[in-house]
CSV table of C-alpha atoms and ligand atoms in Angstrom, one decimal:
chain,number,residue,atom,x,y,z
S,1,UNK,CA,0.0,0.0,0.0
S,2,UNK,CA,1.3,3.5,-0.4
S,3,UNK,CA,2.4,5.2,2.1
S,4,UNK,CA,1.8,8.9,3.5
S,5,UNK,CA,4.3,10.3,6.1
S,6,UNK,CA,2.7,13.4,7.9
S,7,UNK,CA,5.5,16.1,9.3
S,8,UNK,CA,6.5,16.5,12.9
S,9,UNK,CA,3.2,17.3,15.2
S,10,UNK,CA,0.8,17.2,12.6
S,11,UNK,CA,-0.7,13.9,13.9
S,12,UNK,CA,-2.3,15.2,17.1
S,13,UNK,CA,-5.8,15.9,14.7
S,14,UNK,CA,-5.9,12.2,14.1
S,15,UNK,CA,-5.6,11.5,17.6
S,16,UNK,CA,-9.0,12.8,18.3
S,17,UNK,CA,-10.4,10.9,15.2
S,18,UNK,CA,-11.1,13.9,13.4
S,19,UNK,CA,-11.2,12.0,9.7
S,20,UNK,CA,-9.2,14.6,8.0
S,21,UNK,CA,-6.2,15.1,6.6
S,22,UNK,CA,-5.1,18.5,5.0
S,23,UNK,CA,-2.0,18.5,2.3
S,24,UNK,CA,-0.3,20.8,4.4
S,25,UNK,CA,0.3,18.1,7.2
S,26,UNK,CA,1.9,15.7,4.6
S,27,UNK,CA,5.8,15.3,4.4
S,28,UNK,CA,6.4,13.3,2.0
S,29,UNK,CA,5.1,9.9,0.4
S,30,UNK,CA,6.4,6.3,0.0
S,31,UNK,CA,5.4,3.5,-2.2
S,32,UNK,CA,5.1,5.0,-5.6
S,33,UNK,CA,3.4,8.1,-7.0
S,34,UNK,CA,-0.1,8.5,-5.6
S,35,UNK,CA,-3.1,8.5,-8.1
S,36,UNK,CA,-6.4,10.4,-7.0
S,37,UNK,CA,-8.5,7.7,-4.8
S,38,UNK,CA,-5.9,5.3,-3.7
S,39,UNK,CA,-6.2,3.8,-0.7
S,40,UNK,CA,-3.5,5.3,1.4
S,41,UNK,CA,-1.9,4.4,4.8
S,42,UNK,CA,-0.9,7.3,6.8
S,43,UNK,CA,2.1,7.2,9.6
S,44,UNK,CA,3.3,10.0,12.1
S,45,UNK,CA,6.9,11.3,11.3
S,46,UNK,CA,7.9,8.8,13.8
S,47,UNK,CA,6.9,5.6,11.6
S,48,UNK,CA,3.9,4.7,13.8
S,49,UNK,CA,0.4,3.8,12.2
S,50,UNK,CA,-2.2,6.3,12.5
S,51,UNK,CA,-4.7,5.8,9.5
S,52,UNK,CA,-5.7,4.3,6.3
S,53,UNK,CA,-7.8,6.7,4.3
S,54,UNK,CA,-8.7,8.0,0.7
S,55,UNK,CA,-6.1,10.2,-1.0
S,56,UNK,CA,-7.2,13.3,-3.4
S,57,UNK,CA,-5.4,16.4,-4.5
S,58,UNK,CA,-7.1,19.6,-2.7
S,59,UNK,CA,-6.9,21.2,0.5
S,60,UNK,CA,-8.2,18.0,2.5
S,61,UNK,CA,-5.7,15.4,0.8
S,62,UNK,CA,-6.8,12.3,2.8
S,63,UNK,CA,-10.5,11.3,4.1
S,64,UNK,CA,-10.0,8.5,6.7
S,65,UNK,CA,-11.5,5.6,6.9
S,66,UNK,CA,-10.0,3.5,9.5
S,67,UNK,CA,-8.1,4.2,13.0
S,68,UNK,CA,-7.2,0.4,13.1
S,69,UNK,CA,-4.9,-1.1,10.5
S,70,UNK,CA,-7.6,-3.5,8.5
S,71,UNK,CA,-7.8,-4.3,4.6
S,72,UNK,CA,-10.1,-2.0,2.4
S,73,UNK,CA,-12.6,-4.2,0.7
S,74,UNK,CA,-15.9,-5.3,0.0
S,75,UNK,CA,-16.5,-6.9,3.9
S,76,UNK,CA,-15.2,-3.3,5.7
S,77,UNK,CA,-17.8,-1.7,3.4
S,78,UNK,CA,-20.4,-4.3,4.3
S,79,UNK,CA,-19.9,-3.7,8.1
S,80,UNK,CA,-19.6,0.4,7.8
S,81,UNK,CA,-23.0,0.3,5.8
S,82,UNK,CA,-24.9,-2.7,8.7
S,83,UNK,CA,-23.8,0.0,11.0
S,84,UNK,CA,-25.1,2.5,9.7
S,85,UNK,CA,-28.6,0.5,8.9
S,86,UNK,CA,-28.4,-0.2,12.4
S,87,UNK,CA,-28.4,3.2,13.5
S,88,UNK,CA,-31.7,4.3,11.2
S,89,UNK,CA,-33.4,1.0,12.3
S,90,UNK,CA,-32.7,2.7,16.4
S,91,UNK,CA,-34.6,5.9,14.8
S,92,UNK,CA,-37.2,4.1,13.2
S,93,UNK,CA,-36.7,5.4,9.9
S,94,UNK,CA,-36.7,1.9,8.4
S,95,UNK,CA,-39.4,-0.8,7.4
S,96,UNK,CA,-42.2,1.4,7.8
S,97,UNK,CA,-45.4,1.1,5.8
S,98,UNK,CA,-45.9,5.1,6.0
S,99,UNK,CA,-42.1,6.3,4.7
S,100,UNK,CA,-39.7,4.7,2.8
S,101,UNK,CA,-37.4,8.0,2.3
S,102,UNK,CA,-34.2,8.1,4.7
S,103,UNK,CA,-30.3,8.3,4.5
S,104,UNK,CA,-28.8,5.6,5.1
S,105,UNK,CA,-25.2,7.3,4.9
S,106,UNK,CA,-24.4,10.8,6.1
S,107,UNK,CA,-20.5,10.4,5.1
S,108,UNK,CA,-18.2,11.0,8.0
S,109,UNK,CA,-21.2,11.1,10.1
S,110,UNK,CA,-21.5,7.0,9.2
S,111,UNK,CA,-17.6,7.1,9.2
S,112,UNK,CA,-17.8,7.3,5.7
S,113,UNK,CA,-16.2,10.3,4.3
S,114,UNK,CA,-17.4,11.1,0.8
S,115,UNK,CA,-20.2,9.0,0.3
S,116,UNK,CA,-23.7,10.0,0.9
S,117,UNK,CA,-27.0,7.0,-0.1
S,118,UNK,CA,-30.2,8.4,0.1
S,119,UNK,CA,-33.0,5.8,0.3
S,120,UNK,CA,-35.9,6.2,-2.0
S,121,UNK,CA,-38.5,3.3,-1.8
S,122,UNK,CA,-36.8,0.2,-3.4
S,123,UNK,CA,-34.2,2.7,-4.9
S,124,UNK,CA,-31.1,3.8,-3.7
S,125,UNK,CA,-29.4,6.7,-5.1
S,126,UNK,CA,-25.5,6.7,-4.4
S,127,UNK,CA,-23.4,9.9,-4.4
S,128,UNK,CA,-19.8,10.1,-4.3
S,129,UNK,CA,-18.0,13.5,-3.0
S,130,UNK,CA,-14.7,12.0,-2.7
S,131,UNK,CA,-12.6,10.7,-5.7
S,132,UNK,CA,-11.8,7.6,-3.7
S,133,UNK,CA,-15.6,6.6,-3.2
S,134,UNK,CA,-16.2,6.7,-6.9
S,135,UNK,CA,-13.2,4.4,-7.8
S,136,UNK,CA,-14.9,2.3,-4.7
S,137,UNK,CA,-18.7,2.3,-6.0
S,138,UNK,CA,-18.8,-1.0,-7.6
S,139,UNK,CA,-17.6,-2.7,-4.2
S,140,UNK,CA,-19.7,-0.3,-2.3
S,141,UNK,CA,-23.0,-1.3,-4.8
S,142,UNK,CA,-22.3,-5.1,-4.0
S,143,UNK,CA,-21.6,-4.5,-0.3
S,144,UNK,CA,-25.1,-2.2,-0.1
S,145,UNK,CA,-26.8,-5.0,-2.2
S,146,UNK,CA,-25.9,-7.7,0.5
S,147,UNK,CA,-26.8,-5.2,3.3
S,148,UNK,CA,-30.3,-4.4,2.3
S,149,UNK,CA,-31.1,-7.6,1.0
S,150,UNK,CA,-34.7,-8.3,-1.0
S,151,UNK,CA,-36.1,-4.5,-0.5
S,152,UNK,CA,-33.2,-3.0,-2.6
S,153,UNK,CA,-34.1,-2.9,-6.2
S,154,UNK,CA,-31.9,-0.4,-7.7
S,155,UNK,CA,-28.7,1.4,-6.8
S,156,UNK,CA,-28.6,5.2,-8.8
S,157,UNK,CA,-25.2,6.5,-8.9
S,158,UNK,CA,-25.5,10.6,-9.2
S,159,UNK,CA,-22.0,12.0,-8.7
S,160,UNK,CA,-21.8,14.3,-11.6
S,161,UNK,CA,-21.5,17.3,-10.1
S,162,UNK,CA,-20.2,16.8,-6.8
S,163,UNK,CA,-17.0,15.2,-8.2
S,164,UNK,CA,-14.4,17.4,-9.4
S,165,UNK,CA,-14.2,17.2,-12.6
S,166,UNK,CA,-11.6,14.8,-14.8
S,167,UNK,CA,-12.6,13.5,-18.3
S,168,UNK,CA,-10.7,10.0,-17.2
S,169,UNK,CA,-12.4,9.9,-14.3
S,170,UNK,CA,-15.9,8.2,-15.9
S,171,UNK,CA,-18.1,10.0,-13.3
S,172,UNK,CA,-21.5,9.3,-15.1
S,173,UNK,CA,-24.5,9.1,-13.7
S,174,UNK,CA,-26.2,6.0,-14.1
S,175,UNK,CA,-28.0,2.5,-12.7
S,176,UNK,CA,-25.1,0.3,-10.9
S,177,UNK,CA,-27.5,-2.2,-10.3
S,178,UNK,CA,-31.4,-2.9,-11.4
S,179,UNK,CA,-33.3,-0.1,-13.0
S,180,UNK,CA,-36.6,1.6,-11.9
S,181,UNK,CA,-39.0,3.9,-13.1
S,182,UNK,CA,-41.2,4.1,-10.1
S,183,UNK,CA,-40.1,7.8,-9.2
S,184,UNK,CA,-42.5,7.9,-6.3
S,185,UNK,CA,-42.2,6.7,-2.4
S,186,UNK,CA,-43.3,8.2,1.0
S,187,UNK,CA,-42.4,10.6,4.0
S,188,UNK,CA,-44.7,10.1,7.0
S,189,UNK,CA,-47.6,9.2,4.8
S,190,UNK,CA,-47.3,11.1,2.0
S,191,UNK,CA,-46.2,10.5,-1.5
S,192,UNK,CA,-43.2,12.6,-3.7
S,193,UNK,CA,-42.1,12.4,-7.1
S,194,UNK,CA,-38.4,12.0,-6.3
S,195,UNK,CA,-36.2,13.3,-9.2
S,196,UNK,CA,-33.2,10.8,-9.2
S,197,UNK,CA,-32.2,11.7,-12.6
S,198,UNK,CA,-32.1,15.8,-12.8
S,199,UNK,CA,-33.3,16.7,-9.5
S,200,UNK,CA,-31.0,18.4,-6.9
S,201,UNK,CA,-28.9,16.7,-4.2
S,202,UNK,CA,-30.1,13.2,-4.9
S,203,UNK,CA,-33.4,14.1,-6.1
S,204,UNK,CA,-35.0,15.4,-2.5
S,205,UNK,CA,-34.3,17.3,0.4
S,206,UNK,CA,-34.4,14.4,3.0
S,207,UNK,CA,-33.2,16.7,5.6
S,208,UNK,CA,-36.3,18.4,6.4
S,209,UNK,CA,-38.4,15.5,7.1
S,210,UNK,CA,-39.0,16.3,11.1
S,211,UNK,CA,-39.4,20.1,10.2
S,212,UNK,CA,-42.0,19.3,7.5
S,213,UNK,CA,-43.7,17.8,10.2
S,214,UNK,CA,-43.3,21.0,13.0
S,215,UNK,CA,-45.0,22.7,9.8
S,216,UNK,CA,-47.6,20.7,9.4
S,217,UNK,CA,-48.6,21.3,13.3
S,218,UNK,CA,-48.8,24.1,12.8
S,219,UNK,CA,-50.3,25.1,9.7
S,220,UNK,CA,-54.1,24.5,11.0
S,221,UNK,CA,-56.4,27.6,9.4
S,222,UNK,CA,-53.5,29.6,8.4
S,223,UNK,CA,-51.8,31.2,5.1
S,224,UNK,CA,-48.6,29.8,4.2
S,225,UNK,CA,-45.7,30.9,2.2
S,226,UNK,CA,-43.6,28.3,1.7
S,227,UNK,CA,-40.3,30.4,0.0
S,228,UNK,CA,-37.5,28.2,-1.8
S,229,UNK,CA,-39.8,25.5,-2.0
S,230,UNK,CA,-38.2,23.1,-4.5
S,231,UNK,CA,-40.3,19.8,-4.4
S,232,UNK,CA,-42.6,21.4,-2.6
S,233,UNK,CA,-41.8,19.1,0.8
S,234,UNK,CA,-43.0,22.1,3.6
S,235,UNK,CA,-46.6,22.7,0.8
S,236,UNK,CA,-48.1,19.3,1.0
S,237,UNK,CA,-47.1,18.8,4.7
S,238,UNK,CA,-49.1,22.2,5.3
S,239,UNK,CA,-51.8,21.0,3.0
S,240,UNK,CA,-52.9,17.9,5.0
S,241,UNK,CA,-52.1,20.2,7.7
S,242,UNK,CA,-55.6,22.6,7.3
S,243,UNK,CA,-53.7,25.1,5.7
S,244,UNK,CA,-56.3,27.6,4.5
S,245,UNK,CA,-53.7,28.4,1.4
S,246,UNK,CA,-50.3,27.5,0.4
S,247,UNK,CA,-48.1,29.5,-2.0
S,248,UNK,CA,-44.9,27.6,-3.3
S,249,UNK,CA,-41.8,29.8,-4.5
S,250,UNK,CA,-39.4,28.8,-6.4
S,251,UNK,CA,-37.0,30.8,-8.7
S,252,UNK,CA,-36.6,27.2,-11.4
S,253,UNK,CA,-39.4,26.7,-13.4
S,254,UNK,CA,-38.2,23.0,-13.4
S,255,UNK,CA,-39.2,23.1,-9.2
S,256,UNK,CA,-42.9,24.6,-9.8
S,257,UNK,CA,-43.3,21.4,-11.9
S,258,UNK,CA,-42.7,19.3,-9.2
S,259,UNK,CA,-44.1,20.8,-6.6
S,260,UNK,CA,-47.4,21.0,-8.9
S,261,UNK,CA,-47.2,17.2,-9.4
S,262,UNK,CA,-46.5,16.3,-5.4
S,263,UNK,CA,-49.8,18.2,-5.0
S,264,UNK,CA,-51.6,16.6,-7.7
S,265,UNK,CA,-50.4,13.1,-6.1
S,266,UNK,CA,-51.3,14.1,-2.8
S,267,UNK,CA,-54.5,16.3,-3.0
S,268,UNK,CA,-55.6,15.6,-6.6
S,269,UNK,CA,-57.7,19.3,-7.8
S,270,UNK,CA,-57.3,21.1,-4.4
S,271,UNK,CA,-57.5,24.8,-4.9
S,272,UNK,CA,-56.1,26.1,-1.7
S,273,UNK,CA,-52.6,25.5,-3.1
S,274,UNK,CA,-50.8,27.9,-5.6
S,275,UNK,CA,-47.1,27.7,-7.3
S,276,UNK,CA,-44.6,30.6,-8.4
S,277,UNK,CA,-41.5,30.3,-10.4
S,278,UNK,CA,-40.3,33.7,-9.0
S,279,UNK,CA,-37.1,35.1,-7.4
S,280,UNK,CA,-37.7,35.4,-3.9
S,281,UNK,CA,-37.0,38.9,-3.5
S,282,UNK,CA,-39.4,40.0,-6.3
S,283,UNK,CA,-41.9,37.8,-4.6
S,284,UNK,CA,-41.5,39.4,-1.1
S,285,UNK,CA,-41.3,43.0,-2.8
S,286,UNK,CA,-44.2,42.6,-4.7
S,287,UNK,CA,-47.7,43.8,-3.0
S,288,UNK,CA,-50.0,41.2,-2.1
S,289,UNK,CA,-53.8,41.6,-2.5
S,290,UNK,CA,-54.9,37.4,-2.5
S,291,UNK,CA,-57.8,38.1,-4.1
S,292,UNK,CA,-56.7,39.1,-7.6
S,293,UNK,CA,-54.2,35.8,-7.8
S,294,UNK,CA,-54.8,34.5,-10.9
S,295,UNK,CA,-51.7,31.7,-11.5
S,296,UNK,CA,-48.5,32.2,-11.7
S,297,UNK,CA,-48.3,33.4,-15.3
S,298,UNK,CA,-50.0,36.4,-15.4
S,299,UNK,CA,-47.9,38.9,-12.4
S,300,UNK,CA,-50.8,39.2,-10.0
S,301,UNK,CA,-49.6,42.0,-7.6
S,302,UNK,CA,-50.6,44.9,-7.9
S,303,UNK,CA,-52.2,47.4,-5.6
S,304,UNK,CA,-51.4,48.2,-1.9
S,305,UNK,CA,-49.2,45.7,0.4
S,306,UNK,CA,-51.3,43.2,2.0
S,307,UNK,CA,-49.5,41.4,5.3
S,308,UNK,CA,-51.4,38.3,4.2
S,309,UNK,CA,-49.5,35.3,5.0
S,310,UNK,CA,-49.5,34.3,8.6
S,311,UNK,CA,-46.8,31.2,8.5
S,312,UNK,CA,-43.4,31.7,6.1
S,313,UNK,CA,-40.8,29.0,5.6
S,314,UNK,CA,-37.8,30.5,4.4
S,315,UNK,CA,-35.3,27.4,3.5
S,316,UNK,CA,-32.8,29.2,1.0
S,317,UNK,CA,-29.8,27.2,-0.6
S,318,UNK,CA,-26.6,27.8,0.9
S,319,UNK,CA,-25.8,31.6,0.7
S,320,UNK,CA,-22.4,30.5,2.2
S,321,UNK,CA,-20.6,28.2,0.5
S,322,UNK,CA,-17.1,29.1,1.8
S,323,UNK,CA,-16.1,30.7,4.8
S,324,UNK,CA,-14.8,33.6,2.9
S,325,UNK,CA,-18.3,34.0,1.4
S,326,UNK,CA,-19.5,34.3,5.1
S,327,UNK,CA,-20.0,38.0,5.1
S,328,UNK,CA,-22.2,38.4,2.7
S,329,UNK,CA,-24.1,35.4,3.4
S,330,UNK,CA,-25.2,36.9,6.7
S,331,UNK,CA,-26.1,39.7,4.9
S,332,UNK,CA,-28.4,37.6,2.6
S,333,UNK,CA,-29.8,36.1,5.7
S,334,UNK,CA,-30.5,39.1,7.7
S,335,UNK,CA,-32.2,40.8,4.6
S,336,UNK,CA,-34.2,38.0,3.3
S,337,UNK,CA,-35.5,37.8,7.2
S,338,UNK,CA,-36.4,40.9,7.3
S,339,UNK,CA,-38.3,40.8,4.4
S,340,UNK,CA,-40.5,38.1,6.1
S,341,UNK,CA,-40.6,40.3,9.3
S,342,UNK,CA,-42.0,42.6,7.4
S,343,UNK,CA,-44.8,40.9,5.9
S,344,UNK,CA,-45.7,38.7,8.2
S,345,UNK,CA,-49.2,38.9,9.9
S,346,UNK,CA,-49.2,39.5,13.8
S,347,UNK,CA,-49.5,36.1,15.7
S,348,UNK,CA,-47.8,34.3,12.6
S,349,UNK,CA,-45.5,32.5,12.6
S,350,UNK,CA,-41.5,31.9,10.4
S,351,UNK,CA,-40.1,29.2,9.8
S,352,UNK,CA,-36.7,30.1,8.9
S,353,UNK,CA,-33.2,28.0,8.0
S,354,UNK,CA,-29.6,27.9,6.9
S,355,UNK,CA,-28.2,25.3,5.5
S,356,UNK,CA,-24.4,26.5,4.9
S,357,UNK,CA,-21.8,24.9,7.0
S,358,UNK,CA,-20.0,27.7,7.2
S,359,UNK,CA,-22.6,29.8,8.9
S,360,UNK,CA,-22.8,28.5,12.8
S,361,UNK,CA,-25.7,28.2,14.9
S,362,UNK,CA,-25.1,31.5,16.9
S,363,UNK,CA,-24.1,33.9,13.3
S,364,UNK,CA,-27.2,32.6,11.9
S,365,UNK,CA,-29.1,33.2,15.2
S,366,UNK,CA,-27.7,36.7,15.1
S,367,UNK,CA,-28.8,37.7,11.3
S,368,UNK,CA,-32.3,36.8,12.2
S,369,UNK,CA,-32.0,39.0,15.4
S,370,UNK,CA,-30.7,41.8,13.3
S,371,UNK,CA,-33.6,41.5,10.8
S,372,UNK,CA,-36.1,40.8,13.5
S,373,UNK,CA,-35.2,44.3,15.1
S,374,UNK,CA,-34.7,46.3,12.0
S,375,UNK,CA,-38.5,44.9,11.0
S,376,UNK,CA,-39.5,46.7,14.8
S,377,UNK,CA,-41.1,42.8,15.5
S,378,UNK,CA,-41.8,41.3,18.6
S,379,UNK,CA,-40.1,38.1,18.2
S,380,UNK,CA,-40.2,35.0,20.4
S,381,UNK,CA,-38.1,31.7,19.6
S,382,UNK,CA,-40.3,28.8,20.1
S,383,UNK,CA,-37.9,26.0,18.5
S,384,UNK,CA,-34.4,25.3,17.9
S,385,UNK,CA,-34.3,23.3,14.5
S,386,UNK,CA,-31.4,20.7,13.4
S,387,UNK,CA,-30.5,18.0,11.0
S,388,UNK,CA,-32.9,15.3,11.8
S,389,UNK,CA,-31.2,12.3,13.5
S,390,UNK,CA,-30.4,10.5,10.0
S,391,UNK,CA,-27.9,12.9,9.4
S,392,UNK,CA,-25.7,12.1,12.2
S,393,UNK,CA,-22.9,14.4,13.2
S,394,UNK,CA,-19.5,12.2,14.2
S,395,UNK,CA,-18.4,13.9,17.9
S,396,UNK,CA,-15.3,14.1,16.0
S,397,UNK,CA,-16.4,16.0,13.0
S,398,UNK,CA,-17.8,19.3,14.0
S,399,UNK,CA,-17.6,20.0,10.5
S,400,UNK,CA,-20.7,17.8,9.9
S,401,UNK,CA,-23.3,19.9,11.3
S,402,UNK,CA,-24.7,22.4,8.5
S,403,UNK,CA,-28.7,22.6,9.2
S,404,UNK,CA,-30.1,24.7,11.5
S,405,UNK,CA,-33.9,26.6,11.7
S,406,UNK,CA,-35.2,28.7,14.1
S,407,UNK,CA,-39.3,28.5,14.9
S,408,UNK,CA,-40.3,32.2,15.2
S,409,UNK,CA,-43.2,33.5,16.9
S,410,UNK,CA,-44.0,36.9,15.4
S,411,UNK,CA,-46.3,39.3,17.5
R,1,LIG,N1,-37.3,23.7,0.9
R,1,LIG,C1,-36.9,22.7,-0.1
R,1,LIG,C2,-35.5,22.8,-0.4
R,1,LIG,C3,-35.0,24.1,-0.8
R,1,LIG,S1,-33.5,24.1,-1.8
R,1,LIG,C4,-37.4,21.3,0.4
R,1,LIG,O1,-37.8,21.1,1.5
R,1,LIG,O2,-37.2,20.4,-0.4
R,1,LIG,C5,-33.4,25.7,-2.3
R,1,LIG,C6,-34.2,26.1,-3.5
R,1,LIG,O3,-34.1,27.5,-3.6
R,1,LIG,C7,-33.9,25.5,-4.8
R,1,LIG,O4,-35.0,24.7,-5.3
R,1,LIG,C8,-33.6,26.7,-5.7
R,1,LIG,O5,-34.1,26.5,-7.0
R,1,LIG,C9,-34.3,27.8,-5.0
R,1,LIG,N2,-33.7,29.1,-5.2
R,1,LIG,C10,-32.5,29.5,-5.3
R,1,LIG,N3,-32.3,30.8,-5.4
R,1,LIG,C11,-33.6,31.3,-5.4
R,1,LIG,C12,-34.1,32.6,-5.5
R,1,LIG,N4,-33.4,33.7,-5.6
R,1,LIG,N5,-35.5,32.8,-5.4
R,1,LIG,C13,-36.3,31.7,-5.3
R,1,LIG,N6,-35.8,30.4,-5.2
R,1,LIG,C14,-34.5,30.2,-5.3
């Protein structure tokens, strides 16, 4: 195996099992030259073991995946992906009737760095971030096969565009195993087109599955705004709900369609519900009067502004996607909160999120107190949202947490 020797002190990372290794820590290497995605075995300037991980050029060179010196192969993936089956089986996540959407691995989270499977029914869609996890996918496909047994019927691969890119690298998206067509399968009871082949991430936001459900308790009688609404997860949850109505924003065209189509699957000719392919900020700018909505073709608003909606969901895409973006990214938060501040009927109530790692619990806390005040709100915090628990966070990988909502009550 080739071998990576790290310089004088820089092993004292790994001996808190953090699972990365940046190429500034690395001396020199042994063996041969490396090749993005070998399998590497990593020693302290002294000669003693310390890790066998993937190797990559880039500013994290190794992802670890072993503390203990074991072979790499098809029977240490087996055991990492039981594991983490175990783990969703503790949540309850798996075998239910009522959902069949989960992740089964949440990369170094499952103490798999670079390798993310989101369940989908009798489909599995398999996404590599890590060059060593794609050269590993046919081993990875066989070990997931054995591990899920009879209910797996398909294995998607989708790693186009979270790979970097290399013409030899063959990163195609594609079936590794069985084919499907049946795009459809359940969160708590209720059915989504899941978009495997185009769709973002791997074709759904699985993340937001306990927070779709904090929306649908409360979404009894009131007049929801569901901005950034992709597949339209939040909608249909506030649908069955008692939503009085539900407007879906989304600036790609390509998300109103599917949000229109989870409706149609879930509450076949119901009116309350509305889509917009829209920026956001034009949408919030805009002035409101409900009555004159016609669809979202014709550019309804006109007129005074109305304060009509009396539950938001704000669940932007990363405004931070570096931490030297993280300036502005606040920014983006505190303005886009404000806007909701603004329009927001008294006694509603925001739901409001970031999703970039690089924005911490407590900066993101702080934009939304900045907007609150500059909106003149009386604003209480009524939950404290996270990743739900099939999106683990490794004690030793901080790095790992990225979701986080705050529950707003808006007097
Ligand atoms: N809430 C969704 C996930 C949101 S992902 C869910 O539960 O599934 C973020 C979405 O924001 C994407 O669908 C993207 O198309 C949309 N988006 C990005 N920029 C936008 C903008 N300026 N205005 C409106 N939507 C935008």
């Amino acid at each position: 195996m080739k071998t990576i020797i790290l310089r004088k002190g820089k092993e004292e990372s790994l001996g808190r099992f953090h699972p990365w290794i940046f190429s500034g820590a690395i001396h020199h290497t042994e063996g041969g030259t490396l090749e993005e995605g070998d399998i590497v075995e990593v020693l302290a300037s002294d000669g003693r073991f310390l890790a066998i991980g993937h190797w990559q050029i880039g500013s994290i060179a190794v992802r670890v995946l072993t503390f203990k010196r074991q072979p790499i192969n098809q029977a240490f993936w087996q055991k990492r992906l039981a594991a983490a089956l175990d783990v969703r089986k503790t949540i309850g996540v798996v075998g239910r009737a009522d959902n069949d959407i989960f992740r089964l691995v949440h990369g170094e989270g499952d103490n798999l760095p670079g390798l993310v499977i989101d369940i989908y029914g009798g489909t599995a869609v398999m996404q590599a971030h890590s060059v060593g996890m794609h050269v590993c996918r046919h081993e990875l496909a066989e070990a997931l096969k054995a591990v899920m047994g009879e209910s797996l019927k398909a294995i998607y691969y989708k790693s186009e565009t979270t790979l970097p890119f290399k013409a030899q690298l063959g990163q195609e998206n594609g079936f590794l195993f069985g084919e499907s067509n049946d795009d459809v399968a359940r969160e708590n009871g209720l059915k989504f087109h899941i978009d495997w082949l185009k769709g973002q991430k791997t074709g759904f936001f699985v993340d937001q599955r306990d927070n779709r459900a904090l929306v649908e308790h409360y979404a009894k009688g009131r007049k929801v705004l569901n901005m950034f609404c992709y597949t339209g997860g939040f909608s249909v949850y506030a649908m069955r709900g008692g939503a009085e109505l539900v407007h879906s924003v989304d600036s790609s065209a390509k998300a109103v369609e599917l949000v229109d189509a989870n409706m149609e699957l879930n509450f076949p000719g119901d009116t309350r519900h509305k889509a917009f392919a829209e920026d956001a900020f034009k949408f919030m700018e805009k002035d409101l009067p409900l009555p004159s909505l016609k669809g979202r073709e014709s550019s309804p608003f006109k007129g005074e502004l109305e304060r009509v909606y009396d539950l938001i969901i704000l669940d932007p895409p990363a405004f931070a996607k570096h931490k030297d973006a993280l300036r502005n990214a606040l920014r983006g938060y505190t303005k886009l909160n404000c806007k909701a501040f603004e329009m927001i009927q008294p006694g509603g109530i925001l739901f409001t999120f970031s999703c970039s790692q690089a924005v911490n619990k407590d900066q993101f806390r702080m934009a939304v107190f900045t907007a609150a005040a500059m909106a003149k709100r009386k604003v209480r915090i009524l939950h404290q949202l996270h990743q739900p628990a099939d999106h683990p966070i490794n004690i030793y990988h901080p790095e790992g947490e990225y979701l986080k909502g705050l529950v707003l009550y808006v007097e």
